[in-house]
mmCIF file of C-alpha atoms in Angstrom:
data_model
loop_
_atom_site.group_PDB
_atom_site.id
_atom_site.type_symbol
_atom_site.label_atom_id
_atom_site.label_comp_id
_atom_site.label_asym_id
_atom_site.label_seq_id
_atom_site.Cartn_x
_atom_site.Cartn_y
_atom_site.Cartn_z
ATOM 1 C CA MET A 1 14.899 30.016 33.356
ATOM 2 C CA ASP A 2 17.575 28.435 35.324
ATOM 3 C CA HIS A 3 20.042 26.918 32.793
ATOM 4 C CA SER A 4 21.028 23.959 35.112
ATOM 5 C CA THR A 5 17.462 22.815 34.696
ATOM 6 C CA GLU A 6 17.174 23.449 31.272
ATOM 7 C CA SER A 7 19.851 21.334 30.763
ATOM 8 C CA TYR A 8 17.932 18.366 31.918
ATOM 9 C CA HIS A 9 15.082 18.808 29.384
ATOM 10 C CA ARG A 10 17.249 18.756 26.101
ATOM 11 C CA THR A 11 16.410 16.345 23.637
ATOM 12 C CA ASP A 12 19.177 17.362 21.458
ATOM 13 C CA LEU A 13 21.925 15.667 23.282
ATOM 14 C CA MET A 14 24.502 13.924 21.331
ATOM 15 C CA THR A 15 25.609 10.823 22.945
ATOM 16 C CA ILE A 16 28.582 9.034 22.117
ATOM 17 C CA THR A 17 26.692 6.217 20.474
ATOM 18 C CA ARG A 18 24.899 8.526 18.186
ATOM 19 C CA HIS A 19 28.167 10.278 17.108
ATOM 20 C CA VAL A 20 29.854 6.909 16.154
ATOM 21 C CA LEU A 21 26.789 5.993 14.233
ATOM 22 C CA ASN A 22 26.627 9.377 12.391
ATOM 23 C CA GLU A 23 30.793 8.405 11.494
ATOM 24 C CA GLN A 24 29.568 5.080 10.394
ATOM 25 C CA SER A 25 27.059 6.498 8.093
ATOM 26 C CA LYS A 26 30.016 8.282 6.252
ATOM 27 C CA HIS A 27 31.172 4.999 5.018
ATOM 28 C CA PRO A 28 28.508 2.629 3.023
ATOM 29 C CA GLU A 29 30.184 -0.242 3.344
ATOM 30 C CA ALA A 30 30.283 -0.163 7.208
ATOM 31 C CA ARG A 31 28.470 -3.159 8.668
ATOM 32 C CA GLY A 32 28.472 -1.700 12.220
ATOM 33 C CA ASP A 33 31.026 -3.770 13.899
ATOM 34 C CA PHE A 34 33.063 -0.782 14.809
ATOM 35 C CA THR A 35 30.186 0.810 16.578
ATOM 36 C CA ILE A 36 29.650 -2.443 18.687
ATOM 37 C CA LEU A 37 33.202 -2.465 19.716
ATOM 38 C CA ILE A 38 32.977 1.271 20.681
ATOM 39 C CA ASN A 39 29.780 0.358 22.467
ATOM 40 C CA HIS A 40 31.923 -2.136 24.480
ATOM 41 C CA ILE A 41 34.713 0.075 25.556
ATOM 42 C CA VAL A 42 32.265 2.699 26.678
ATOM 43 C CA LEU A 43 30.695 0.118 28.619
ATOM 44 C CA GLY A 44 33.895 -1.040 30.287
ATOM 45 C CA CYS A 45 34.830 2.625 30.701
ATOM 46 C CA LYS A 46 31.828 3.178 32.645
ATOM 47 C CA TYR A 47 32.375 0.258 34.848
ATOM 48 C CA VAL A 48 36.067 1.282 35.993
ATOM 49 C CA CYS A 49 34.613 4.969 36.439
ATOM 50 C CA SER A 50 32.277 3.477 39.135
ATOM 51 C CA ALA A 51 35.026 1.467 40.692
ATOM 52 C CA VAL A 52 37.307 4.501 40.542
ATOM 53 C CA ASN A 53 34.629 6.411 42.248
ATOM 54 C CA LYS A 54 34.228 4.020 45.086
ATOM 55 C CA ALA A 55 37.556 2.663 45.654
ATOM 56 C CA GLY A 56 38.374 3.607 48.644
ATOM 57 C CA LEU A 57 35.084 2.462 50.188
ATOM 58 C CA ALA A 58 35.285 -0.785 48.332
ATOM 59 C CA LYS A 59 39.034 -1.410 49.573
ATOM 60 C CA LEU A 60 40.010 -1.311 45.953
ATOM 61 C CA ILE A 61 43.032 0.691 46.932
ATOM 62 C CA GLY A 62 46.295 -0.975 47.725
ATOM 63 C CA LEU A 63 48.492 -3.607 46.303
ATOM 64 C CA ALA A 64 47.074 -7.087 44.808
ATOM 65 C CA GLY A 65 50.135 -8.708 45.818
ATOM 66 C CA ASN A 66 51.391 -9.247 42.038
ATOM 67 C CA SER A 67 53.678 -7.726 39.718
ATOM 68 C CA ASN A 68 52.752 -6.887 36.004
ATOM 69 C CA VAL A 69 55.065 -7.319 33.031
ATOM 70 C CA GLN A 70 56.742 -4.172 33.720
ATOM 71 C CA GLY A 71 57.948 -5.431 36.835
ATOM 72 C CA GLU A 72 55.529 -2.632 38.689
ATOM 73 C CA GLU A 73 53.371 -3.926 41.823
ATOM 74 C CA GLN A 74 49.800 -4.069 40.502
ATOM 75 C CA LYS A 75 46.938 -2.199 42.355
ATOM 76 C CA LYS A 76 43.945 -4.221 42.850
ATOM 77 C CA LEU A 77 42.123 -1.370 40.644
ATOM 78 C CA ASP A 78 44.697 -2.420 37.893
ATOM 79 C CA VAL A 79 43.787 -5.791 38.073
ATOM 80 C CA LEU A 80 40.204 -5.194 38.084
ATOM 81 C CA SER A 81 40.330 -2.875 35.413
ATOM 82 C CA ASN A 82 42.218 -5.239 33.130
ATOM 83 C CA GLU A 83 39.622 -7.900 34.015
ATOM 84 C CA VAL A 84 36.804 -5.813 32.857
ATOM 85 C CA PHE A 85 38.313 -4.344 29.413
ATOM 86 C CA LEU A 86 39.435 -7.962 28.408
ATOM 87 C CA LYS A 87 35.741 -9.308 29.416
ATOM 88 C CA ALA A 88 34.032 -6.335 27.460
ATOM 89 C CA LEU A 89 36.036 -6.665 24.420
ATOM 90 C CA ILE A 90 36.467 -10.305 24.092
ATOM 91 C CA SER A 91 32.302 -10.308 24.747
ATOM 92 C CA SER A 92 31.964 -7.733 21.721
ATOM 93 C CA GLY A 93 32.499 -10.661 19.281
ATOM 94 C CA ARG A 94 34.546 -7.881 17.288
ATOM 95 C CA THR A 95 38.050 -8.295 18.080
ATOM 96 C CA CYS A 96 40.712 -11.035 17.455
ATOM 97 C CA ILE A 97 43.976 -9.725 19.428
ATOM 98 C CA LEU A 98 44.384 -7.757 22.462
ATOM 99 C CA VAL A 99 47.209 -6.100 23.935
ATOM 100 C CA SER A 100 46.935 -4.935 27.651
ATOM 101 C CA GLU A 101 49.873 -3.595 29.495
ATOM 102 C CA GLU A 102 49.072 -5.825 32.350
ATOM 103 C CA ASN A 103 49.754 -8.917 30.386
ATOM 104 C CA GLU A 104 52.958 -10.282 29.169
ATOM 105 C CA GLU A 105 51.719 -11.916 25.763
ATOM 106 C CA PRO A 106 49.142 -11.067 23.364
ATOM 107 C CA ILE A 107 45.715 -12.721 24.143
ATOM 108 C CA LEU A 108 44.319 -14.344 20.852
ATOM 109 C CA VAL A 109 40.456 -14.316 21.395
ATOM 110 C CA GLU A 110 39.243 -17.884 20.525
ATOM 111 C CA PRO A 111 37.555 -18.343 17.036
ATOM 112 C CA SER A 112 34.270 -18.548 17.997
ATOM 113 C CA LYS A 113 34.205 -14.858 19.327
ATOM 114 C CA ARG A 114 36.580 -13.332 16.755
ATOM 115 C CA GLY A 115 36.165 -10.243 14.556
ATOM 116 C CA ARG A 116 38.312 -7.784 12.555
ATOM 117 C CA TYR A 117 39.668 -5.746 15.464
ATOM 118 C CA ILE A 118 43.091 -5.320 17.344
ATOM 119 C CA VAL A 119 42.641 -3.343 20.509
ATOM 120 C CA VAL A 120 46.080 -2.341 22.549
ATOM 121 C CA PHE A 121 45.218 -0.558 25.674
ATOM 122 C CA ASP A 122 46.739 0.300 29.004
ATOM 123 C CA PRO A 123 43.355 -0.132 31.289
ATOM 124 C CA LEU A 124 44.292 1.720 34.146
ATOM 125 C CA ASP A 125 47.173 4.676 33.462
ATOM 126 C CA GLY A 126 49.083 6.507 36.313
ATOM 127 C CA SER A 127 47.631 4.016 38.963
ATOM 128 C CA SER A 128 50.529 5.090 41.246
ATOM 129 C CA ASN A 129 48.413 8.116 41.651
ATOM 130 C CA ILE A 130 45.450 6.435 42.895
ATOM 131 C CA ASP A 131 45.932 6.355 46.649
ATOM 132 C CA CYS A 132 45.900 10.662 46.702
ATOM 133 C CA GLY A 133 42.882 11.004 44.475
ATOM 134 C CA VAL A 134 44.822 12.595 41.033
ATOM 135 C CA SER A 135 43.010 11.719 37.866
ATOM 136 C CA ILE A 136 44.151 7.986 36.176
ATOM 137 C CA GLY A 137 42.390 7.007 32.646
ATOM 138 C CA THR A 138 42.468 4.384 30.221
ATOM 139 C CA ILE A 139 44.121 4.668 26.997
ATOM 140 C CA PHE A 140 43.318 2.529 23.783
ATOM 141 C CA GLY A 141 44.275 2.073 20.324
ATOM 142 C CA ILE A 142 42.439 0.089 17.509
ATOM 143 C CA TYR A 143 43.629 -1.473 14.539
ATOM 144 C CA THR A 144 42.283 -3.763 11.818
ATOM 145 C CA VAL A 145 43.487 -7.027 11.228
ATOM 146 C CA LYS A 146 44.608 -8.290 7.778
ATOM 147 C CA ASP A 147 43.310 -12.034 8.137
ATOM 148 C CA GLN A 148 40.626 -12.540 11.192
ATOM 149 C CA GLU A 149 40.710 -16.652 10.857
ATOM 150 C CA ASN A 150 44.562 -16.037 11.324
ATOM 151 C CA PRO A 151 45.706 -13.233 13.625
ATOM 152 C CA THR A 152 49.338 -13.106 14.011
ATOM 153 C CA LEU A 153 51.966 -10.691 16.112
ATOM 154 C CA GLU A 154 52.839 -9.295 12.773
ATOM 155 C CA ASP A 155 48.973 -7.627 12.811
ATOM 156 C CA VAL A 156 50.071 -6.033 16.054
ATOM 157 C CA LEU A 157 53.663 -4.825 15.324
ATOM 158 C CA ARG A 158 52.565 -2.208 13.010
ATOM 159 C CA PRO A 159 52.934 1.593 12.957
ATOM 160 C CA GLY A 160 50.609 3.755 14.912
ATOM 161 C CA LYS A 161 49.787 5.850 11.564
ATOM 162 C CA THR A 162 47.876 2.387 10.513
ATOM 163 C CA MET A 163 45.274 2.360 13.420
ATOM 164 C CA VAL A 164 41.919 3.117 12.830
ATOM 165 C CA ALA A 165 40.666 4.828 16.219
ATOM 166 C CA ALA A 166 41.842 6.024 19.475
ATOM 167 C CA GLY A 167 40.928 7.687 22.578
ATOM 168 C CA TYR A 168 41.462 7.552 26.214
ATOM 169 C CA CYS A 169 38.783 7.971 29.444
ATOM 170 C CA MET A 170 39.766 9.930 32.229
ATOM 171 C CA TYR A 171 38.257 9.287 35.653
ATOM 172 C CA GLY A 172 38.883 12.728 37.545
ATOM 173 C CA SER A 173 36.648 15.233 38.745
ATOM 174 C CA SER A 174 34.283 14.315 35.968
ATOM 175 C CA CYS A 175 34.538 11.304 34.006
ATOM 176 C CA THR A 176 35.724 12.227 30.156
ATOM 177 C CA LEU A 177 36.283 10.091 26.862
ATOM 178 C CA VAL A 178 38.229 11.697 24.148
ATOM 179 C CA LEU A 179 37.840 9.555 20.785
ATOM 180 C CA SER A 180 39.255 10.113 17.156
ATOM 181 C CA THR A 181 37.959 7.680 14.566
ATOM 182 C CA GLY A 182 40.305 9.214 11.836
ATOM 183 C CA SER A 183 38.226 12.398 11.375
ATOM 184 C CA GLY A 184 39.009 14.686 14.274
ATOM 185 C CA VAL A 185 38.650 14.380 17.810
ATOM 186 C CA ASN A 186 35.835 14.730 20.293
ATOM 187 C CA GLY A 187 35.536 14.518 23.814
ATOM 188 C CA PHE A 188 32.417 13.036 25.800
ATOM 189 C CA THR A 189 31.717 13.813 29.471
ATOM 190 C CA LEU A 190 29.639 11.009 31.610
ATOM 191 C CA ASP A 191 26.308 12.356 32.553
ATOM 192 C CA PRO A 192 25.558 10.249 35.710
ATOM 193 C CA SER A 193 21.903 11.124 35.692
ATOM 194 C CA LEU A 194 21.651 9.626 32.082
ATOM 195 C CA GLY A 195 24.133 7.254 32.382
ATOM 196 C CA GLU A 196 25.598 8.270 29.246
ATOM 197 C CA PHE A 197 28.282 10.180 27.479
ATOM 198 C CA ILE A 198 27.312 13.505 25.864
ATOM 199 C CA LEU A 199 29.532 15.199 23.473
ATOM 200 C CA THR A 200 30.613 18.371 25.576
ATOM 201 C CA HIS A 201 33.913 19.243 23.279
ATOM 202 C CA PRO A 202 33.265 18.683 19.685
ATOM 203 C CA ASN A 203 36.138 18.998 17.144
ATOM 204 C CA ILE A 204 39.177 19.618 19.733
ATOM 205 C CA LYS A 205 41.795 21.483 18.042
ATOM 206 C CA ILE A 206 45.117 21.865 20.076
ATOM 207 C CA PRO A 207 46.116 25.811 20.055
ATOM 208 C CA LYS A 208 49.008 26.220 17.497
ATOM 209 C CA THR A 209 51.369 27.449 20.449
ATOM 210 C CA GLY A 210 50.916 27.131 24.067
ATOM 211 C CA LYS A 211 52.075 28.489 27.549
ATOM 212 C CA ILE A 212 52.821 25.318 29.630
ATOM 213 C CA TYR A 213 55.442 22.654 29.422
ATOM 214 C CA SER A 214 55.176 19.235 31.010
ATOM 215 C CA VAL A 215 57.950 16.995 31.929
ATOM 216 C CA ASN A 216 59.450 15.335 35.264
ATOM 217 C CA GLU A 217 62.451 17.923 36.162
ATOM 218 C CA GLY A 218 63.421 15.185 38.763
ATOM 219 C CA ASN A 219 65.413 13.667 35.907
ATOM 220 C CA ALA A 220 66.917 16.748 34.516
ATOM 221 C CA SER A 221 70.298 15.647 35.641
ATOM 222 C CA ASN A 222 70.072 12.837 33.158
ATOM 223 C CA TRP A 223 68.610 14.704 30.103
ATOM 224 C CA ASP A 224 70.377 14.811 26.673
ATOM 225 C CA GLU A 225 71.316 18.683 25.236
ATOM 226 C CA PRO A 226 68.094 19.181 23.359
ATOM 227 C CA THR A 227 65.917 18.706 26.027
ATOM 228 C CA ALA A 228 68.233 20.436 28.541
ATOM 229 C CA LYS A 229 68.314 23.515 26.255
ATOM 230 C CA TYR A 230 64.488 23.233 25.424
ATOM 231 C CA VAL A 231 63.385 23.274 29.196
ATOM 232 C CA GLU A 232 66.010 26.161 29.601
ATOM 233 C CA ASN A 233 64.376 28.130 26.687
ATOM 234 C CA CYS A 234 60.968 27.474 28.533
ATOM 235 C CA LYS A 235 62.177 29.213 31.461
ATOM 236 C CA PHE A 236 64.515 31.746 30.207
ATOM 237 C CA PRO A 237 63.078 32.929 26.938
ATOM 238 C CA ARG A 238 65.632 34.904 24.630
ATOM 239 C CA ASP A 239 63.067 37.027 22.863
ATOM 240 C CA GLY A 240 61.748 38.542 25.924
ATOM 241 C CA SER A 241 58.574 36.750 26.194
ATOM 242 C CA SER A 242 57.036 35.175 29.305
ATOM 243 C CA PRO A 243 58.395 32.229 30.668
ATOM 244 C CA LYS A 244 56.180 29.112 29.995
ATOM 245 C CA SER A 245 54.646 27.491 32.991
ATOM 246 C CA LEU A 246 55.681 23.962 34.320
ATOM 247 C CA ARG A 247 52.342 21.693 34.835
ATOM 248 C CA TYR A 248 53.228 18.177 35.462
ATOM 249 C CA ILE A 249 50.827 15.628 37.200
ATOM 250 C CA GLY A 250 52.179 12.099 36.492
ATOM 251 C CA SER A 251 49.190 10.582 35.035
ATOM 252 C CA MET A 252 49.911 10.404 31.264
ATOM 253 C CA VAL A 253 45.982 10.688 30.609
ATOM 254 C CA ALA A 254 45.660 13.949 32.805
ATOM 255 C CA ASP A 255 48.949 15.711 31.402
ATOM 256 C CA ILE A 256 47.773 14.892 27.877
ATOM 257 C CA HIS A 257 44.151 16.098 28.480
ATOM 258 C CA ARG A 258 45.310 19.506 29.634
ATOM 259 C CA THR A 259 47.949 19.789 26.717
ATOM 260 C CA LEU A 260 45.160 18.700 23.961
ATOM 261 C CA LEU A 261 42.707 21.654 25.699
ATOM 262 C CA TYR A 262 45.297 24.270 26.635
ATOM 263 C CA GLY A 263 48.171 23.710 24.637
ATOM 264 C CA GLY A 264 51.786 23.245 25.164
ATOM 265 C CA ILE A 265 54.179 20.206 25.282
ATOM 266 C CA PHE A 266 54.252 17.031 27.389
ATOM 267 C CA MET A 267 57.746 15.481 27.223
ATOM 268 C CA TYR A 268 58.863 12.072 28.381
ATOM 269 C CA PRO A 269 62.437 12.064 26.899
ATOM 270 C CA ALA A 270 65.110 9.458 26.644
ATOM 271 C CA ASP A 271 67.680 9.777 29.206
ATOM 272 C CA LYS A 272 70.886 8.209 30.760
ATOM 273 C CA LYS A 273 68.686 6.151 33.280
ATOM 274 C CA SER A 274 65.998 5.113 30.536
ATOM 275 C CA PRO A 275 67.864 5.295 27.058
ATOM 276 C CA ASN A 276 64.280 4.171 25.156
ATOM 277 C CA GLY A 277 62.148 6.392 27.169
ATOM 278 C CA LYS A 278 59.980 5.250 29.591
ATOM 279 C CA LEU A 279 56.417 5.002 28.062
ATOM 280 C CA ARG A 280 55.107 2.164 26.030
ATOM 281 C CA LEU A 281 54.822 2.546 22.533
ATOM 282 C CA LEU A 282 51.705 0.641 21.515
ATOM 283 C CA TYR A 283 49.132 1.244 24.029
ATOM 284 C CA GLU A 284 50.419 4.448 25.438
ATOM 285 C CA VAL A 285 52.717 6.595 22.718
ATOM 286 C CA PHE A 286 50.554 5.694 19.619
ATOM 287 C CA PRO A 287 47.125 6.390 20.720
ATOM 288 C CA MET A 288 48.024 9.627 22.415
ATOM 289 C CA SER A 289 50.229 10.644 19.340
ATOM 290 C CA TYR A 290 47.185 9.750 16.842
ATOM 291 C CA LEU A 291 44.651 11.961 19.014
ATOM 292 C CA MET A 292 47.046 14.806 19.121
ATOM 293 C CA GLU A 293 47.830 14.810 15.297
ATOM 294 C CA GLN A 294 44.358 14.505 14.777
ATOM 295 C CA ALA A 295 43.697 17.755 16.608
ATOM 296 C CA GLY A 296 46.285 19.632 14.835
ATOM 297 C CA GLY A 297 49.345 19.134 17.101
ATOM 298 C CA GLN A 298 52.304 16.782 16.721
ATOM 299 C CA ALA A 299 54.163 13.734 18.520
ATOM 300 C CA PHE A 300 57.933 13.429 17.845
ATOM 301 C CA THR A 301 60.367 10.892 19.183
ATOM 302 C CA GLY A 302 63.529 12.888 19.250
ATOM 303 C CA LYS A 303 64.474 10.963 15.833
ATOM 304 C CA GLN A 304 61.265 10.692 13.965
ATOM 305 C CA ARG A 305 57.355 11.328 13.896
ATOM 306 C CA ALA A 306 56.180 8.975 16.489
ATOM 307 C CA LEU A 307 53.531 7.121 14.383
ATOM 308 C CA ASP A 308 55.919 6.140 11.894
ATOM 309 C CA LEU A 309 57.924 3.756 14.247
ATOM 310 C CA ILE A 310 57.485 0.184 13.859
ATOM 311 C CA PRO A 311 57.726 -1.648 17.200
ATOM 312 C CA LYS A 312 59.446 -4.857 17.722
ATOM 313 C CA LYS A 313 57.898 -6.227 20.570
ATOM 314 C CA ILE A 314 54.672 -5.420 22.361
ATOM 315 C CA HIS A 315 55.811 -3.789 25.352
ATOM 316 C CA GLU A 316 58.540 -1.883 23.804
ATOM 317 C CA ARG A 317 59.279 2.098 24.980
ATOM 318 C CA SER A 318 59.782 5.058 23.467
ATOM 319 C CA PRO A 319 60.654 8.483 24.278
ATOM 320 C CA ILE A 320 58.038 11.205 23.516
ATOM 321 C CA PHE A 321 57.482 15.044 22.770
ATOM 322 C CA ILE A 322 53.841 15.602 22.146
ATOM 323 C CA GLY A 323 51.614 18.815 21.964
ATOM 324 C CA SER A 324 51.237 22.231 20.065
ATOM 325 C CA HIS A 325 52.623 22.408 16.581
ATOM 326 C CA ASP A 326 54.950 25.171 16.935
ATOM 327 C CA ASP A 327 56.230 23.900 20.449
ATOM 328 C CA VAL A 328 57.052 20.309 19.082
ATOM 329 C CA GLU A 329 58.761 22.344 16.153
ATOM 330 C CA GLU A 330 61.216 23.888 18.302
ATOM 331 C CA ILE A 331 62.425 20.687 19.749
ATOM 332 C CA LYS A 332 62.854 19.084 16.347
ATOM 333 C CA GLU A 333 65.032 22.019 15.489
ATOM 334 C CA LEU A 334 67.037 21.801 18.794
ATOM 335 C CA TYR A 335 67.125 17.513 17.652
ATOM 336 C CA GLY A 336 68.259 18.831 14.321
ATOM 337 C CA ALA A 337 71.090 21.026 15.565
ATOM 338 C CA PHE A 338 72.855 19.057 17.917
#
């Protein structure tokens, strides 16, 4: 029997909803709020996936005429994606504070629609790549609030290790959603014929070491010594091993996804031009670091474990070295030596 036909007759497919319900069943005290929240995030991802796929036809490509809080010009798809996720998260009735890359201030959900979760997210990461068809994605992290009647900024400015879940959705050759709820990492692929995310990458484990390094080498003249030394070691290994391959897409979601599956290291270090690094801590560095640690990798800032950082403001930036355990260990040793 033709395998492609066979797959459409399978009835044992694990959907993302079923997976989250299974996880929920391990916690007898759970009330189903988290499952409802994830379902609303999934709905937002499906909507944005559809918009990305027809962006060229629908004239959604191009600038919207505004700049976001980072001073970057907003693409129309950025604006649409942000609205989609804000509406999906608020209408879930399970959130109290939302932090988006596109909004200068945190959004407090009105009391009648409040729940116990805080969601930090980048609605469309890598949007500068939209026009050339490169993979882009949504990144999110979830915290629980201490007091849902009185949510405060302090509830948001917490270390990444206190997150209860994190994930990303990549809109590329296929639409892939990678999620961790604190017990491993699982990958789901959207089956357009079913309109469902199906479990295709169960229990993702990053290889202990990898053959790929990922960094913007255009910034090399501004790097500090440990970063420069590490990249030199990648290109010219002293132990006689083969050099590592350079792969850099420029969409964090795509670069991290490849690193997670194939191993290696992704780096966006601090440099003379960006002494605090470039990537945002709350909704880029933290969720990706959470996923990477759950998959057996490491995330390091050049000074400490990334998930131990305590943010001082919601759009704070941080350097990041993230990936296979042994590769990050090597850069930690170099920083320790300088």
